[in-house]
CSV table of C-alpha atoms in Angstrom, one decimal:
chain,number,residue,atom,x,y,z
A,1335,UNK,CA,81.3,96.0,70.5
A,1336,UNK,CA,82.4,99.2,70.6
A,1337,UNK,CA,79.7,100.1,73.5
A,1338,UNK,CA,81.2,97.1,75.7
A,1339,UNK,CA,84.9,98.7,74.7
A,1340,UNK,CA,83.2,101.8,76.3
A,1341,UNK,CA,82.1,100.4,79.2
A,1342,UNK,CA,84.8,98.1,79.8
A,1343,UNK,CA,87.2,101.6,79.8
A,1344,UNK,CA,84.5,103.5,82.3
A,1345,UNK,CA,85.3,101.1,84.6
A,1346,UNK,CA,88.6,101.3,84.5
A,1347,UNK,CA,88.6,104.3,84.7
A,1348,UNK,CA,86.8,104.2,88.1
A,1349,UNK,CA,89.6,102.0,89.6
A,1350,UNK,CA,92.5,103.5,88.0
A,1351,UNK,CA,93.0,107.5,87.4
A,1352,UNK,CA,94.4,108.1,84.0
A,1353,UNK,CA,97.0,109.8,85.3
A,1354,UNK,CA,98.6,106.9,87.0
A,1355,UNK,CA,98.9,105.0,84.0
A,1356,UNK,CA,101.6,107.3,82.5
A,1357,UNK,CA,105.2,105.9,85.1
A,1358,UNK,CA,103.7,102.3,85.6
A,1359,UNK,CA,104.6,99.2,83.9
A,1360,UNK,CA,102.2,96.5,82.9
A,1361,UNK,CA,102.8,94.5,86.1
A,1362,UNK,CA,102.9,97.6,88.1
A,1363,UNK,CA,99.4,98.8,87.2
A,1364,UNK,CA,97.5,95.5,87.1
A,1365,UNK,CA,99.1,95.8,90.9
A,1366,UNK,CA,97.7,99.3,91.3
A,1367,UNK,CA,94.1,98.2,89.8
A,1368,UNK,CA,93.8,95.2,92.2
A,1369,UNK,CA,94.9,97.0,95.4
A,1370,UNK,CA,92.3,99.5,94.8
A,1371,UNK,CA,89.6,97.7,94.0
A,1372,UNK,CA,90.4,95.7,97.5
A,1373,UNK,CA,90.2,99.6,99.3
A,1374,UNK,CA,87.0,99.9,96.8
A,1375,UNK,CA,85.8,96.8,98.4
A,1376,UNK,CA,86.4,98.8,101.8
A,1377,UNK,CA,84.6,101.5,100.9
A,1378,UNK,CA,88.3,103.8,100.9
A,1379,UNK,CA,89.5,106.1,98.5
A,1380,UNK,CA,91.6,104.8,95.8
A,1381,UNK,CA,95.7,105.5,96.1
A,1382,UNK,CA,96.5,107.9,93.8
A,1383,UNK,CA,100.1,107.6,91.4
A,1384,UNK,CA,103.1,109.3,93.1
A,1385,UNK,CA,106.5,109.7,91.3
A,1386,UNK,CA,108.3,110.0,94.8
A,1387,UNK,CA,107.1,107.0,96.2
A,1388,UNK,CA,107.3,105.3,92.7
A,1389,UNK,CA,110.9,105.9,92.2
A,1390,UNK,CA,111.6,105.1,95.8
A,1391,UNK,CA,109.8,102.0,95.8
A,1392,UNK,CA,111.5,100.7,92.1
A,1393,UNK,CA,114.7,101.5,93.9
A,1394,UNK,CA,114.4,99.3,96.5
A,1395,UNK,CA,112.9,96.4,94.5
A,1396,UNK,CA,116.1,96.9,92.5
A,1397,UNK,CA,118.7,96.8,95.0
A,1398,UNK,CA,116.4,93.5,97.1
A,1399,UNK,CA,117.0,91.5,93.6
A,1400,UNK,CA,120.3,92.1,92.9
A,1401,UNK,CA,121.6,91.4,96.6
A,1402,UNK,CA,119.2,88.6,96.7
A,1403,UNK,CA,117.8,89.8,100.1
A,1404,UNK,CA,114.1,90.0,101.0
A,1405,UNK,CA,114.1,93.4,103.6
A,1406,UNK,CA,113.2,96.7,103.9
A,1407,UNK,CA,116.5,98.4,104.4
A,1408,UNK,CA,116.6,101.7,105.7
A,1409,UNK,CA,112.9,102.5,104.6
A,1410,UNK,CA,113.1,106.1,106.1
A,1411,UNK,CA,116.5,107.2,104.7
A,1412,UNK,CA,115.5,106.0,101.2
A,1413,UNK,CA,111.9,108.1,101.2
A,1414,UNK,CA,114.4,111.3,102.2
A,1415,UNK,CA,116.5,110.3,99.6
A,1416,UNK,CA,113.6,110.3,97.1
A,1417,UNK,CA,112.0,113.4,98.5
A,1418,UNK,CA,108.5,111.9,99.4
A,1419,UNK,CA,106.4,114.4,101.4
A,1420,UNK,CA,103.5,113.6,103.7
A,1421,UNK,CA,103.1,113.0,107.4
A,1422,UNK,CA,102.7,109.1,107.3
A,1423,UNK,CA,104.6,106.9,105.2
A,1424,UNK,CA,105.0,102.8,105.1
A,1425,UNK,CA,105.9,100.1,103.0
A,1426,UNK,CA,104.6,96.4,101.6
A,1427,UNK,CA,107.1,94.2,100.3
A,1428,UNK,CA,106.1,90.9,98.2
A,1429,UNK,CA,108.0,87.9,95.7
A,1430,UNK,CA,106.8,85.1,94.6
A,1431,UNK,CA,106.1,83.3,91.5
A,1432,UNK,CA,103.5,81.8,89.3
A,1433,UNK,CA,100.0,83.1,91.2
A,1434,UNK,CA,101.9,84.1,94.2
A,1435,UNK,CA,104.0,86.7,92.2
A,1436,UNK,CA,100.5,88.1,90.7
A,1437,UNK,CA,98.9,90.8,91.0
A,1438,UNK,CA,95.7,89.1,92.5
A,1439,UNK,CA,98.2,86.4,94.6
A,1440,UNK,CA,100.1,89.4,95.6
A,1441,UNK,CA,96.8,91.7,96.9
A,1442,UNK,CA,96.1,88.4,98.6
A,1443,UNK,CA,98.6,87.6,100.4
A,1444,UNK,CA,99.0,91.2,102.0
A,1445,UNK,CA,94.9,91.1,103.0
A,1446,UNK,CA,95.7,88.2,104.8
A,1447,UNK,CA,98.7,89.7,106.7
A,1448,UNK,CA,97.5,91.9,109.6
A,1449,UNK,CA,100.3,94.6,109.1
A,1450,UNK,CA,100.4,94.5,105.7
A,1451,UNK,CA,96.6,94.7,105.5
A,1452,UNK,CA,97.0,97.8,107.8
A,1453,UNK,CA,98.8,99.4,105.3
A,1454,UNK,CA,96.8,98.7,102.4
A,1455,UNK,CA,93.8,99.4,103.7
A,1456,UNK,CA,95.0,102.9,105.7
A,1457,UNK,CA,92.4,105.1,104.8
A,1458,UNK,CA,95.2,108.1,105.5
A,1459,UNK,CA,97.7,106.7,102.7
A,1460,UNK,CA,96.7,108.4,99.3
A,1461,UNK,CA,99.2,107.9,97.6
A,1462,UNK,CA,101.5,105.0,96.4
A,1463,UNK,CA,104.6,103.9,94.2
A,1464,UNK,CA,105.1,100.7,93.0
A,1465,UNK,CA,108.3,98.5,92.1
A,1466,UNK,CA,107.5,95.5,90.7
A,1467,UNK,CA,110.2,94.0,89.2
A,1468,UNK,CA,111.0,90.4,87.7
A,1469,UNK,CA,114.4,88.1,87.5
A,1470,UNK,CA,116.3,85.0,89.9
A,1471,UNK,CA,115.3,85.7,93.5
A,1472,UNK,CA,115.9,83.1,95.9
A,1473,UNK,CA,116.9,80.2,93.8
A,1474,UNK,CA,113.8,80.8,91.6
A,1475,UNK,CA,113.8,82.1,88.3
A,1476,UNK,CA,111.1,84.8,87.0
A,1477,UNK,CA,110.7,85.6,90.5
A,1478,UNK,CA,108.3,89.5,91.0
A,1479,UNK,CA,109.9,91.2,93.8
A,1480,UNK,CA,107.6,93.7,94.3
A,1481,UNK,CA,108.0,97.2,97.1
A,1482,UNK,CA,104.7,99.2,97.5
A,1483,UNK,CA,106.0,102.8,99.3
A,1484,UNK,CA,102.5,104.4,101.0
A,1485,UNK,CA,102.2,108.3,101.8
A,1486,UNK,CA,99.6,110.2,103.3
């Protein structure tokens, strides 16, 4: 047992730095984990934890639940407005429910979107921040509305 316990945390290891584990929720690193295992499966780096993005990113999932509004707002104002560095900066937006509002139906869903495959799978983002956050969106109740804010 305690040799599978040890192997089973090796590996998560692998596709989730320690360090990341310490701002996320639940929801927000299962997200993490399955987003880099798709850039594992692409042979990329995996995006590191950033408390920039992360705040900027919870922010915006925030204020897209309680208007009720699926956008990205004014993307650059808000990473000024959370100080995120870098040179190269987007953004993923997702909601849903049931599978759809999953981690796995989320990572999904954005492989299978050209631009927001782009941005997953930008081997020059390094770093991410992650709102994932659940109520009434959209007529449907425990909705995810999710933000993922990319740097590089």
């Amino acid at each position: 047992m305690f040799k599978r316990l040890l192997a089973v945390t090796a590996a998560l290891m692998l596709v989730l730095p320690a360090t990341a584990l310490a701002g996320l929720s639940r929801s927000e690193s299962s997200l993490l984990r399955e987003m880099n295992r798709a850039r594992a499966d692409h042979r990329l780096a995996p995006l590191r934890y950033d408390d920039h993005l992360e705040r900027a990113a919870r922010a915006h999932s925030r204020e897209m639940l309680g208007a009720d509004v699926f956008q990205h707002g004014s993307f650059g104002t808000r990473m000024l407005q959370f100080n995120v560095t870098g040179s190269l900066a987007g953004e993923n937006l997702a909601w849903g429910t049931g599978f759809r509002g999953s981690a796995k139906g989320i990572v999904a869903a954005w492989l299978n979107s050209p631009e927001h495959r782009a941005n997953l799978l930008r081997p020059s983002f390094t770093r991410v921040g992650i709102g994932d956050l659940v109520g009434s969106f959209q007529g449907y109740g425990g909705a995810n509305v999710v933000t993922a804010d990319f740097a590089g």
